[in-house]
PDB file of C-alpha atoms and ligand atoms in Angstrom:
ATOM      1  CA  MET A   1     306.501 190.454 156.564  1.00 76.00           C
ATOM      2  CA  LYS A   2     304.184 189.309 159.301  1.00 91.00           C
ATOM      3  CA  ASN A   3     302.454 186.005 159.609  1.00 95.00           C
ATOM      4  CA  LYS A   4     298.915 186.289 158.265  1.00 98.00           C
ATOM      5  CA  ILE A   5     295.524 186.280 159.887  1.00 98.00           C
ATOM      6  CA  ILE A   6     293.110 184.157 157.819  1.00 98.00           C
ATOM      7  CA  ALA A   7     289.542 184.431 158.961  1.00 99.00           C
ATOM      8  CA  GLY A   8     286.528 182.619 157.603  1.00 98.00           C
ATOM      9  CA  ASN A   9     283.274 184.473 157.537  1.00 98.00           C
ATOM     10  CA  TRP A  10     280.604 181.795 157.363  1.00 98.00           C
ATOM     11  CA  LYS A  11     277.840 184.453 157.199  1.00 98.00           C
ATOM     12  CA  MET A  12     274.327 182.851 157.570  1.00 98.00           C
ATOM     13  CA  ASN A  13     275.466 179.335 156.724  1.00 98.00           C
ATOM     14  CA  LYS A  14     275.915 175.991 158.410  1.00 98.00           C
ATOM     15  CA  LEU A  15     273.469 174.166 160.693  1.00 98.00           C
ATOM     16  CA  GLN A  16     275.180 172.628 163.684  1.00 98.00           C
ATOM     17  CA  SER A  17     275.532 169.207 162.049  1.00 98.00           C
ATOM     18  CA  GLU A  18     277.221 170.911 159.038  1.00 98.00           C
ATOM     19  CA  ALA A  19     279.427 173.049 161.249  1.00 98.00           C
ATOM     20  CA  LYS A  20     280.529 169.960 163.102  1.00 98.00           C
ATOM     21  CA  GLN A  21     281.598 168.217 159.948  1.00 98.00           C
ATOM     22  CA  LEU A  22     283.397 171.270 158.558  1.00 98.00           C
ATOM     23  CA  ILE A  23     285.356 171.916 161.796  1.00 98.00           C
ATOM     24  CA  GLU A  24     286.273 168.221 162.066  1.00 98.00           C
ATOM     25  CA  GLU A  25     287.654 168.253 158.518  1.00 98.00           C
ATOM     26  CA  LEU A  26     289.408 171.558 159.033  1.00 98.00           C
ATOM     27  CA  LYS A  27     291.361 170.776 162.192  1.00 98.00           C
ATOM     28  CA  PRO A  28     293.983 168.460 160.702  1.00 98.00           C
ATOM     29  CA  LEU A  29     294.255 170.469 157.528  1.00 98.00           C
ATOM     30  CA  VAL A  30     295.408 173.688 159.236  1.00 98.00           C
ATOM     31  CA  LYS A  31     297.213 172.373 162.249  1.00 98.00           C
ATOM     32  CA  ASP A  32     300.710 173.044 160.988  1.00 97.00           C
ATOM     33  CA  THR A  33     300.297 176.651 159.772  1.00 98.00           C
ATOM     34  CA  GLU A  34     302.089 179.534 161.457  1.00 97.00           C
ATOM     35  CA  ASN A  35     299.260 181.853 160.315  1.00 98.00           C
ATOM     36  CA  THR A  36     296.430 182.711 162.649  1.00 98.00           C
ATOM     37  CA  VAL A  37     293.259 180.812 161.791  1.00 98.00           C
ATOM     38  CA  VAL A  38     289.840 182.240 162.748  1.00 99.00           C
ATOM     39  CA  ILE A  39     286.342 180.970 161.986  1.00 99.00           C
ATOM     40  CA  CYS A  40     283.557 183.532 162.378  1.00 99.00           C
ATOM     41  CA  VAL A  41     280.386 181.423 162.669  1.00 98.00           C
ATOM     42  CA  PRO A  42     276.672 182.112 163.260  1.00 98.00           C
ATOM     43  CA  TYR A  43     275.655 182.634 166.858  1.00 98.00           C
ATOM     44  CA  THR A  44     273.988 179.273 167.060  1.00 98.00           C
ATOM     45  CA  ASP A  45     277.241 177.474 166.078  1.00 98.00           C
ATOM     46  CA  LEU A  46     279.460 179.423 168.556  1.00 98.00           C
ATOM     47  CA  ALA A  47     279.247 177.017 171.531  1.00 98.00           C
ATOM     48  CA  LEU A  48     279.930 174.047 169.284  1.00 98.00           C
ATOM     49  CA  ALA A  49     282.806 175.787 167.562  1.00 98.00           C
ATOM     50  CA  VAL A  50     284.452 176.835 170.815  1.00 98.00           C
ATOM     51  CA  GLU A  51     284.118 173.344 172.236  1.00 98.00           C
ATOM     52  CA  MET A  52     285.420 171.636 169.115  1.00 98.00           C
ATOM     53  CA  THR A  53     288.430 173.918 168.698  1.00 98.00           C
ATOM     54  CA  LYS A  54     289.652 173.716 172.274  1.00 98.00           C
ATOM     55  CA  GLY A  55     293.346 172.775 172.255  1.00 98.00           C
ATOM     56  CA  THR A  56     293.669 173.515 168.532  1.00 98.00           C
ATOM     57  CA  ASN A  57     295.145 176.521 166.638  1.00 98.00           C
ATOM     58  CA  ILE A  58     291.673 177.534 165.405  1.00 98.00           C
ATOM     59  CA  HIS A  59     290.150 180.646 167.015  1.00 98.00           C
ATOM     60  CA  VAL A  60     286.477 181.414 167.031  1.00 99.00           C
ATOM     61  CA  GLY A  61     284.757 184.683 166.128  1.00 99.00           C
ATOM     62  CA  ALA A  62     281.232 186.009 165.909  1.00 98.00           C
ATOM     63  CA  GLN A  63     279.887 188.229 163.115  1.00 98.00           C
ATOM     64  CA  ASN A  64     278.511 191.150 165.094  1.00 98.00           C
ATOM     65  CA  CYS A  65     277.857 192.470 168.613  1.00 98.00           C
ATOM     66  CA  HIS A  66     275.920 195.243 170.206  1.00 98.00           C
ATOM     67  CA  TRP A  67     277.462 198.258 171.962  1.00 98.00           C
ATOM     68  CA  LYS A  68     275.470 197.960 175.179  1.00 97.00           C
ATOM     69  CA  GLU A  69     276.223 195.473 177.924  1.00 94.00           C
ATOM     70  CA  SER A  70     272.574 194.486 178.447  1.00 97.00           C
ATOM     71  CA  GLY A  71     269.068 195.802 178.207  1.00 97.00           C
ATOM     72  CA  ALA A  72     266.007 196.011 176.008  1.00 98.00           C
ATOM     73  CA  PHE A  73     267.610 195.372 172.616  1.00 97.00           C
ATOM     74  CA  THR A  74     265.667 192.431 171.240  1.00 98.00           C
ATOM     75  CA  ALA A  75     267.759 190.016 169.111  1.00 96.00           C
ATOM     76  CA  GLU A  76     271.085 191.688 169.889  1.00 97.00           C
ATOM     77  CA  ILE A  77     274.104 190.090 171.532  1.00 98.00           C
ATOM     78  CA  ALA A  78     276.328 191.838 174.063  1.00 98.00           C
ATOM     79  CA  PRO A  79     280.146 191.581 173.781  1.00 98.00           C
ATOM     80  CA  SER A  80     280.306 190.024 177.261  1.00 98.00           C
ATOM     81  CA  MET A  81     277.971 187.256 176.105  1.00 98.00           C
ATOM     82  CA  LEU A  82     280.432 186.396 173.419  1.00 98.00           C
ATOM     83  CA  VAL A  83     283.367 186.495 175.790  1.00 98.00           C
ATOM     84  CA  GLU A  84     281.513 184.212 178.191  1.00 98.00           C
ATOM     85  CA  ALA A  85     280.940 181.778 175.335  1.00 98.00           C
ATOM     86  CA  GLY A  86     284.659 181.622 174.681  1.00 98.00           C
ATOM     87  CA  VAL A  87     284.676 183.762 171.563  1.00 98.00           C
ATOM     88  CA  GLU A  88     287.851 185.819 170.776  1.00 98.00           C
ATOM     89  CA  TYR A  89     287.111 187.737 167.573  1.00 99.00           C
ATOM     90  CA  VAL A  90     284.083 189.614 166.240  1.00 99.00           C
ATOM     91  CA  ILE A  91     283.464 191.021 162.726  1.00 98.00           C
ATOM     92  CA  ILE A  92     282.192 194.603 162.852  1.00 98.00           C
ATOM     93  CA  GLY A  93     280.729 196.688 160.055  1.00 98.00           C
ATOM     94  CA  HIS A  94     280.659 194.110 157.325  1.00 98.00           C
ATOM     95  CA  SER A  95     279.402 195.668 154.056  1.00 97.00           C
ATOM     96  CA  GLU A  96     276.300 193.423 154.265  1.00 97.00           C
ATOM     97  CA  ARG A  97     275.550 194.945 157.671  1.00 98.00           C
ATOM     98  CA  ARG A  98     276.109 198.398 156.178  1.00 97.00           C
ATOM     99  CA  THR A  99     273.968 197.755 153.125  1.00 96.00           C
ATOM    100  CA  TYR A 100     271.069 195.714 154.525  1.00 97.00           C
ATOM    101  CA  PHE A 101     270.951 196.598 158.213  1.00 97.00           C
ATOM    102  CA  GLY A 102     271.700 200.271 158.423  1.00 97.00           C
ATOM    103  CA  GLU A 103     275.177 199.980 159.872  1.00 97.00           C
ATOM    104  CA  THR A 104     277.040 203.335 159.770  1.00 98.00           C
ATOM    105  CA  ASP A 105     280.499 204.504 160.637  1.00 98.00           C
ATOM    106  CA  ALA A 106     279.040 205.757 163.942  1.00 98.00           C
ATOM    107  CA  THR A 107     277.571 202.385 164.896  1.00 98.00           C
ATOM    108  CA  VAL A 108     280.772 200.683 163.762  1.00 98.00           C
ATOM    109  CA  LEU A 109     282.676 202.847 166.226  1.00 98.00           C
ATOM    110  CA  GLN A 110     280.233 202.080 169.026  1.00 98.00           C
ATOM    111  CA  ARG A 111     280.341 198.397 168.435  1.00 98.00           C
ATOM    112  CA  THR A 112     284.150 198.305 168.062  1.00 98.00           C
ATOM    113  CA  THR A 113     284.584 200.246 171.282  1.00 98.00           C
ATOM    114  CA  ALA A 114     282.282 197.962 173.198  1.00 98.00           C
ATOM    115  CA  ALA A 115     283.935 194.818 171.802  1.00 98.00           C
ATOM    116  CA  LEU A 116     287.391 196.089 172.788  1.00 98.00           C
ATOM    117  CA  ASN A 117     286.194 196.941 176.264  1.00 98.00           C
ATOM    118  CA  ALA A 118     284.965 193.420 176.703  1.00 98.00           C
ATOM    119  CA  GLY A 119     288.256 191.957 175.554  1.00 98.00           C
ATOM    120  CA  LEU A 120     287.262 190.870 172.076  1.00 98.00           C
ATOM    121  CA  LYS A 121     289.387 191.455 168.948  1.00 98.00           C
ATOM    122  CA  PRO A 122     287.279 193.283 166.391  1.00 98.00           C
ATOM    123  CA  ILE A 123     287.754 192.630 162.650  1.00 99.00           C
ATOM    124  CA  VAL A 124     286.551 195.929 161.333  1.00 98.00           C
ATOM    125  CA  CYS A 125     285.458 195.948 157.662  1.00 98.00           C
ATOM    126  CA  ILE A 126     285.819 198.869 155.300  1.00 98.00           C
ATOM    127  CA  GLY A 127     285.548 199.078 151.524  1.00 98.00           C
ATOM    128  CA  GLU A 128     284.115 200.997 148.594  1.00 97.00           C
ATOM    129  CA  THR A 129     281.296 200.107 146.222  1.00 95.00           C
ATOM    130  CA  LEU A 130     281.802 199.822 142.490  1.00 93.00           C
ATOM    131  CA  GLU A 131     280.050 203.098 141.883  1.00 94.00           C
ATOM    132  CA  GLU A 132     282.343 204.802 144.378  1.00 96.00           C
ATOM    133  CA  ARG A 133     285.423 203.301 142.772  1.00 94.00           C
ATOM    134  CA  ASN A 134     284.356 204.127 139.203  1.00 93.00           C
ATOM    135  CA  SER A 135     283.522 207.753 140.094  1.00 96.00           C
ATOM    136  CA  GLY A 136     287.044 208.203 141.540  1.00 96.00           C
ATOM    137  CA  ARG A 137     285.895 208.402 145.164  1.00 97.00           C
ATOM    138  CA  MET A 138     287.513 205.267 146.525  1.00 97.00           C
ATOM    139  CA  GLU A 139     290.105 207.063 148.583  1.00 98.00           C
ATOM    140  CA  GLU A 140     287.646 209.531 149.909  1.00 98.00           C
ATOM    141  CA  VAL A 141     285.296 206.787 151.004  1.00 98.00           C
ATOM    142  CA  LEU A 142     288.022 204.715 152.668  1.00 98.00           C
ATOM    143  CA  GLU A 143     289.400 207.753 154.434  1.00 98.00           C
ATOM    144  CA  ARG A 144     285.981 208.672 155.784  1.00 98.00           C
ATOM    145  CA  GLN A 145     285.297 205.074 156.989  1.00 98.00           C
ATOM    146  CA  ILE A 146     288.615 205.115 158.828  1.00 98.00           C
ATOM    147  CA  LEU A 147     288.466 208.626 160.294  1.00 98.00           C
ATOM    148  CA  LYS A 148     284.777 208.345 161.361  1.00 98.00           C
ATOM    149  CA  GLY A 149     284.845 204.673 162.273  1.00 98.00           C
ATOM    150  CA  PHE A 150     287.973 205.076 164.420  1.00 98.00           C
ATOM    151  CA  GLU A 151     287.316 208.572 165.636  1.00 98.00           C
ATOM    152  CA  THR A 152     287.851 207.892 169.331  1.00 98.00           C
ATOM    153  CA  ILE A 153     289.945 204.717 169.049  1.00 98.00           C
ATOM    154  CA  THR A 154     293.356 205.074 170.709  1.00 98.00           C
ATOM    155  CA  ALA A 155     296.702 203.725 169.416  1.00 98.00           C
ATOM    156  CA  GLU A 156     296.652 201.349 172.353  1.00 98.00           C
ATOM    157  CA  GLN A 157     293.254 200.001 171.299  1.00 98.00           C
ATOM    158  CA  LEU A 158     294.286 199.769 167.661  1.00 98.00           C
ATOM    159  CA  LYS A 159     296.774 197.013 168.652  1.00 98.00           C
ATOM    160  CA  ASN A 160     293.801 194.688 169.268  1.00 98.00           C
ATOM    161  CA  ILE A 161     292.006 195.470 166.030  1.00 98.00           C
ATOM    162  CA  VAL A 162     292.241 193.743 162.670  1.00 98.00           C
ATOM    163  CA  ILE A 163     291.104 195.653 159.555  1.00 98.00           C
ATOM    164  CA  ALA A 164     289.463 193.940 156.601  1.00 98.00           C
ATOM    165  CA  TYR A 165     289.574 195.875 153.347  1.00 98.00           C
ATOM    166  CA  GLU A 166     286.744 194.439 151.363  1.00 97.00           C
ATOM    167  CA  PRO A 167     285.804 196.172 148.132  1.00 97.00           C
ATOM    168  CA  VAL A 168     282.006 195.661 148.006  1.00 95.00           C
ATOM    169  CA  TRP A 169     282.098 194.805 144.294  1.00 94.00           C
ATOM    170  CA  ALA A 170     284.345 191.809 144.947  1.00 94.00           C
ATOM    171  CA  ILE A 171     282.240 190.255 147.737  1.00 91.00           C
ATOM    172  CA  GLY A 172     280.491 187.084 146.705  1.00 87.00           C
ATOM    173  CA  THR A 173     280.712 188.055 143.082  1.00 89.00           C
ATOM    174  CA  GLY A 174     283.590 185.895 141.944  1.00 84.00           C
ATOM    175  CA  VAL A 175     285.370 189.091 140.906  1.00 86.00           C
ATOM    176  CA  THR A 176     288.539 189.483 142.934  1.00 87.00           C
ATOM    177  CA  ALA A 177     290.492 192.702 143.110  1.00 89.00           C
ATOM    178  CA  THR A 178     293.720 192.220 141.245  1.00 95.00           C
ATOM    179  CA  ASP A 179     296.757 191.856 143.487  1.00 96.00           C
ATOM    180  CA  GLU A 180     297.751 195.408 142.581  1.00 96.00           C
ATOM    181  CA  GLN A 181     294.285 196.841 143.244  1.00 96.00           C
ATOM    182  CA  ALA A 182     294.167 195.200 146.626  1.00 97.00           C
ATOM    183  CA  GLN A 183     297.720 196.174 147.513  1.00 98.00           C
ATOM    184  CA  ASP A 184     297.156 199.793 146.440  1.00 98.00           C
ATOM    185  CA  ALA A 185     293.969 200.191 148.359  1.00 98.00           C
ATOM    186  CA  ILE A 186     295.422 198.646 151.493  1.00 98.00           C
ATOM    187  CA  ALA A 187     298.550 200.726 151.252  1.00 98.00           C
ATOM    188  CA  PHE A 188     296.308 203.735 151.010  1.00 98.00           C
ATOM    189  CA  CYS A 189     294.341 202.604 154.137  1.00 98.00           C
ATOM    190  CA  ARG A 190     297.630 202.123 155.967  1.00 98.00           C
ATOM    191  CA  SER A 191     298.716 205.663 155.048  1.00 98.00           C
ATOM    192  CA  VAL A 192     295.469 207.047 156.559  1.00 98.00           C
ATOM    193  CA  PHE A 193     296.063 205.097 159.756  1.00 98.00           C
ATOM    194  CA  ALA A 194     299.732 206.311 159.716  1.00 98.00           C
ATOM    195  CA  LYS A 195     298.499 209.933 159.588  1.00 98.00           C
ATOM    196  CA  LYS A 196     296.243 209.333 162.578  1.00 98.00           C
ATOM    197  CA  TYR A 197     298.357 206.998 164.732  1.00 98.00           C
ATOM    198  CA  GLY A 198     301.924 207.312 163.406  1.00 98.00           C
ATOM    199  CA  LYS A 199     303.878 205.017 161.105  1.00 98.00           C
ATOM    200  CA  GLU A 200     304.851 202.465 163.692  1.00 98.00           C
ATOM    201  CA  SER A 201     301.277 201.732 164.739  1.00 98.00           C
ATOM    202  CA  ALA A 202     300.149 201.676 161.101  1.00 98.00           C
ATOM    203  CA  ASP A 203     302.925 199.228 160.155  1.00 98.00           C
ATOM    204  CA  GLU A 204     301.978 196.903 163.055  1.00 98.00           C
ATOM    205  CA  LEU A 205     298.287 197.004 162.119  1.00 98.00           C
ATOM    206  CA  TYR A 206     296.950 193.876 160.411  1.00 98.00           C
ATOM    207  CA  ILE A 207     294.989 194.718 157.300  1.00 98.00           C
ATOM    208  CA  GLN A 208     293.290 191.814 155.514  1.00 98.00           C
ATOM    209  CA  TYR A 209     291.943 191.633 151.960  1.00 98.00           C
ATOM    210  CA  GLY A 210     288.413 190.191 151.503  1.00 97.00           C
ATOM    211  CA  GLY A 211     286.308 189.582 148.433  1.00 96.00           C
ATOM    212  CA  SER A 212     286.192 186.354 146.473  1.00 95.00           C
ATOM    213  CA  MET A 213     289.517 185.255 147.890  1.00 96.00           C
ATOM    214  CA  ASN A 214     290.062 181.523 147.306  1.00 96.00           C
ATOM    215  CA  ASP A 215     292.585 178.750 147.017  1.00 94.00           C
ATOM    216  CA  ALA A 216     293.475 179.899 143.485  1.00 95.00           C
ATOM    217  CA  ASN A 217     294.240 183.573 144.171  1.00 96.00           C
ATOM    218  CA  ALA A 218     295.278 183.532 147.856  1.00 97.00           C
ATOM    219  CA  LYS A 219     298.991 182.965 147.365  1.00 97.00           C
ATOM    220  CA  ALA A 220     299.460 185.971 145.064  1.00 97.00           C
ATOM    221  CA  LEU A 221     297.309 188.267 147.177  1.00 97.00           C
ATOM    222  CA  LEU A 222     298.965 187.236 150.440  1.00 97.00           C
ATOM    223  CA  SER A 223     302.406 187.803 148.925  1.00 97.00           C
ATOM    224  CA  MET A 224     301.711 191.532 148.463  1.00 97.00           C
ATOM    225  CA  PRO A 225     303.641 193.568 151.027  1.00 97.00           C
ATOM    226  CA  ASP A 226     300.664 195.314 152.646  1.00 98.00           C
ATOM    227  CA  ILE A 227     298.172 192.414 152.705  1.00 98.00           C
ATOM    228  CA  ASP A 228     298.336 190.839 156.121  1.00 98.00           C
ATOM    229  CA  GLY A 229     295.668 188.153 155.701  1.00 98.00           C
ATOM    230  CA  GLY A 230     292.238 187.461 154.323  1.00 98.00           C
ATOM    231  CA  LEU A 231     288.594 187.515 155.319  1.00 98.00           C
ATOM    232  CA  ILE A 232     287.143 184.590 153.327  1.00 98.00           C
ATOM    233  CA  GLY A 233     283.413 184.151 152.728  1.00 98.00           C
ATOM    234  CA  GLY A 234     282.353 181.480 150.188  1.00 97.00           C
ATOM    235  CA  ALA A 235     285.629 179.591 150.204  1.00 98.00           C
ATOM    236  CA  SER A 236     285.525 179.260 154.003  1.00 98.00           C
ATOM    237  CA  LEU A 237     282.481 176.971 153.756  1.00 98.00           C
ATOM    238  CA  VAL A 238     284.493 174.044 152.353  1.00 98.00           C
ATOM    239  CA  ALA A 239     287.229 172.749 154.649  1.00 98.00           C
ATOM    240  CA  LYS A 240     289.753 171.934 151.930  1.00 98.00           C
ATOM    241  CA  LYS A 241     289.282 175.256 150.131  1.00 98.00           C
ATOM    242  CA  PHE A 242     289.623 177.299 153.355  1.00 98.00           C
ATOM    243  CA  ALA A 243     292.669 175.217 154.453  1.00 98.00           C
ATOM    244  CA  ASP A 244     294.316 175.875 151.073  1.00 98.00           C
ATOM    245  CA  VAL A 245     293.923 179.605 151.673  1.00 98.00           C
ATOM    246  CA  VAL A 246     295.353 179.208 155.177  1.00 98.00           C
ATOM    247  CA  ASN A 247     298.270 177.219 153.840  1.00 98.00           C
ATOM    248  CA  ALA A 248     298.827 179.332 150.759  1.00 97.00           C
ATOM    249  CA  TYR A 249     301.328 181.608 152.438  1.00 95.00           C
ATOM    250  CA  LYS A 250     304.416 180.753 154.448  1.00 92.00           C
ATOM    251  CA  LYS A 251     306.710 183.441 155.743  1.00 86.00           C
TER     252      LYS A 251
HETATM  253  P1  LIG B 301     283.476 186.250 149.670  1.00 50.94           P
HETATM  254  O1  LIG B 301     283.057 187.062 151.054  1.00 50.94           O
HETATM  255  O2  LIG B 301     284.775 185.639 150.006  1.00 50.94           O
HETATM  256  O3  LIG B 301     282.394 185.222 149.530  1.00 50.94           O
HETATM  257  O4  LIG B 301     283.553 187.215 148.577  1.00 50.94           O
HETATM  258  C1  LIG B 301     283.999 187.787 151.740  1.00 50.94           C
HETATM  259  C2  LIG B 301     283.301 188.541 152.885  1.00 50.94           C
HETATM  260  O5  LIG B 301     282.158 188.998 152.645  1.00 50.94           O
HETATM  261  O6  LIG B 301     283.836 188.632 153.957  1.00 50.94           O
END
């Protein structure tokens, strides 16, 4: 099994003073892990997070980027702006972006491509809604999100991408997918990637689970053979809770 990639998705939380306190608390708590630790913070906290994590094992990510390098796109952020700020990762296609901000598989592909071209590591989110799962369409939805969202992505590019499988019904709801549900869905996603890129590329690919993952359930989820990490929302807002997820799994 691989070491894990544990990423915190702060979403629209933490003023700079709060971010400062959280990062300060987090640093000593995660310093001994062999897992990769990422915090994806609001744009306004990026500079602070990059500065505060210099020389530590904590990597910094943003939560979105645009596909153009510059231009008349009010309120958008170009990938090169993130790189210049010292950012390494960027979340793309989170279900909240898909639900509230019109994100589609096509825009996910554009953003992912631009992020890769700038040298960022995209964390690309996929996942089905409850209605899609209950109507037996989970596999169809995941397959479409992968085939369309990665249509022009090469095997070489895939090496710099992390996938986050996040069933929409488990995000922020307190309902976690069971270990088996998460394992089965992620194994299915890996099989779709294997069909497109070959088994070796699919096996190397990091696929995280996300959706109400916390200190209580992380160990069991991260022990499943196909789950290569977690994308953590609510529990990443408290240093001790996030650190417990980071430290829940040792190879
Ligand atoms: P949650 O969010 O852990 O609060 O469910 C996960 C996510 O949306 O990335």
